[in-house]
Short mmCIF file of C-alpha atoms in Angstrom, two decimals:
data_model
loop_
_atom_site.label_atom_id
_atom_site.label_comp_id
_atom_site.label_asym_id
_atom_site.label_seq_id
_atom_site.Cartn_x
_atom_site.Cartn_y
_atom_site.Cartn_z
CA UNK A 28 134.77 55.75 227.42
CA UNK A 29 132.80 58.16 225.39
CA UNK A 30 130.56 55.91 224.16
CA UNK A 31 129.96 54.51 227.74
CA UNK A 32 128.42 58.26 228.68
CA UNK A 33 127.06 59.07 225.92
CA UNK A 34 124.99 56.08 225.08
CA UNK A 35 124.53 53.79 228.02
CA UNK A 36 124.87 56.97 230.81
CA UNK A 37 123.18 59.40 228.68
CA UNK A 38 125.77 62.19 229.17
CA UNK A 39 126.80 63.54 226.15
CA UNK A 40 128.44 66.38 228.06
CA UNK A 41 130.92 63.88 229.65
CA UNK A 42 131.17 62.15 227.08
CA UNK A 43 132.63 65.10 224.72
CA UNK A 44 136.29 65.17 226.14
CA UNK A 45 136.59 61.47 225.61
CA UNK A 46 135.20 62.12 221.80
CA UNK A 47 137.68 65.62 221.06
CA UNK A 48 140.47 62.94 222.78
CA UNK A 49 140.14 60.22 220.65
CA UNK A 50 139.62 62.14 217.41
CA UNK A 51 142.84 63.86 217.88
CA UNK A 52 144.76 60.30 218.50
CA UNK A 53 143.16 59.49 215.68
CA UNK A 54 144.43 61.57 213.45
CA UNK A 55 147.88 62.12 214.93
CA UNK A 56 147.95 57.66 214.16
CA UNK A 57 146.02 58.12 210.69
CA UNK A 58 143.23 56.04 212.04
CA UNK A 59 140.72 56.88 209.98
CA UNK A 60 138.29 53.99 210.88
CA UNK A 61 138.58 55.45 215.04
CA UNK A 62 137.79 59.48 213.59
CA UNK A 63 134.99 58.46 211.83
CA UNK A 64 133.60 56.40 214.77
CA UNK A 65 135.04 60.04 217.10
CA UNK A 66 133.43 62.33 214.24
CA UNK A 67 130.18 60.24 214.29
CA UNK A 68 129.67 60.50 218.07
CA UNK A 69 130.82 64.49 217.87
CA UNK A 70 128.34 65.14 215.70
CA UNK A 71 125.73 63.72 217.75
CA UNK A 72 126.80 65.89 220.54
CA UNK A 73 126.29 68.76 218.41
CA UNK A 74 122.97 67.71 217.40
CA UNK A 75 121.91 66.91 220.71
CA UNK A 76 122.96 70.59 221.53
CA UNK A 77 121.23 72.18 219.13
CA UNK A 78 123.92 73.06 216.47
CA UNK A 79 122.08 70.99 213.27
CA UNK A 80 124.63 72.58 210.63
CA UNK A 81 128.22 71.05 212.61
CA UNK A 82 125.74 67.74 212.85
CA UNK A 83 126.41 67.43 209.14
CA UNK A 84 129.58 68.70 208.98
CA UNK A 85 131.06 66.33 210.99
CA UNK A 86 128.61 63.11 210.31
CA UNK A 87 129.67 63.99 206.56
CA UNK A 88 133.25 64.73 207.72
CA UNK A 89 132.95 60.77 208.93
CA UNK A 90 131.07 59.55 205.79
CA UNK A 91 133.57 61.10 203.61
CA UNK A 92 136.45 58.69 206.17
CA UNK A 93 134.31 55.77 205.73
CA UNK A 94 133.82 56.02 202.78
CA UNK A 95 137.98 55.93 201.93
CA UNK A 96 138.78 52.88 203.82
CA UNK A 97 135.97 51.27 202.42
CA UNK A 98 133.74 50.72 205.45
CA UNK A 99 130.24 50.51 203.95
CA UNK A 100 127.86 49.84 206.59
CA UNK A 101 129.58 52.53 208.21
CA UNK A 102 128.70 54.83 205.85
CA UNK A 103 125.27 53.89 205.41
CA UNK A 104 124.70 53.90 208.63
CA UNK A 105 125.98 57.50 208.41
CA UNK A 106 123.69 57.86 205.96
CA UNK A 107 120.54 57.10 207.98
CA UNK A 108 121.48 60.00 210.28
CA UNK A 109 122.29 62.45 207.60
CA UNK A 110 118.36 61.83 206.45
CA UNK A 111 117.62 62.58 209.71
CA UNK A 112 118.70 66.15 209.65
CA UNK A 113 117.76 66.75 206.22
CA UNK A 114 114.06 65.97 206.85
CA UNK A 115 115.45 68.44 209.77
CA UNK A 116 115.89 71.03 207.36
CA UNK A 117 112.99 70.02 205.40
CA UNK A 118 115.04 68.75 202.56
CA UNK A 119 112.39 65.28 201.71
CA UNK A 120 114.30 64.80 198.65
CA UNK A 121 117.96 65.15 200.22
CA UNK A 122 116.29 62.58 202.60
CA UNK A 123 115.27 60.10 200.01
CA UNK A 124 118.35 60.07 198.12
CA UNK A 125 120.71 59.15 201.33
CA UNK A 126 118.61 56.86 202.15
CA UNK A 127 118.08 54.99 198.94
CA UNK A 128 121.99 55.12 199.15
CA UNK A 129 121.53 53.54 202.38
CA UNK A 130 119.90 51.07 201.70
CA UNK A 131 121.97 49.64 198.31
CA UNK A 132 125.26 50.42 200.68
CA UNK A 133 123.87 47.88 203.58
CA UNK A 134 122.39 45.48 201.12
CA UNK A 135 125.50 44.83 198.99
CA UNK A 136 127.76 44.45 202.37
CA UNK A 137 125.12 42.15 204.16
CA UNK A 138 124.21 44.91 206.45
CA UNK A 139 120.84 43.18 207.97
CA UNK A 140 120.92 45.83 211.25
CA UNK A 141 121.43 48.94 209.47
CA UNK A 142 118.24 47.61 206.69
CA UNK A 143 116.37 47.16 209.52
CA UNK A 144 117.50 50.56 210.97
CA UNK A 145 116.90 52.50 207.73
CA UNK A 146 113.07 50.74 206.79
CA UNK A 147 112.37 51.90 210.44
CA UNK A 148 113.84 55.45 209.79
CA UNK A 149 112.10 55.40 206.41
CA UNK A 150 108.39 54.46 208.13
CA UNK A 151 109.23 57.00 211.30
CA UNK A 152 110.10 59.85 208.62
CA UNK A 153 107.25 58.97 205.92
CA UNK A 154 110.09 59.19 203.55
CA UNK A 155 109.81 56.70 200.81
#
């Protein structure tokens, strides 16, 4: 339901309770993949609300969980968002490193859609 509200209906505020509950349930069940998705979308909400530091923390935690479970395409997708946050902080060097790692992970895991997203992000941000 959180995805429907945040992504489809563009209503992040209404999505928040669903993501928060999803995270709590995933943590209680030890479901790191679901927790990583909830954290990712809570990070998006923080970013939209003008809390870039909170957004970065949640996205980094989501990325850590995804690394632990070996979800390479998901790590790469998160790295793209973290690169955007780096550019917002005027840290183009970090953004380049994150996008390079995202490219390598996406190539290694055959995540063609993520590769296209990395390329589009590089072009849009003028990084690399």
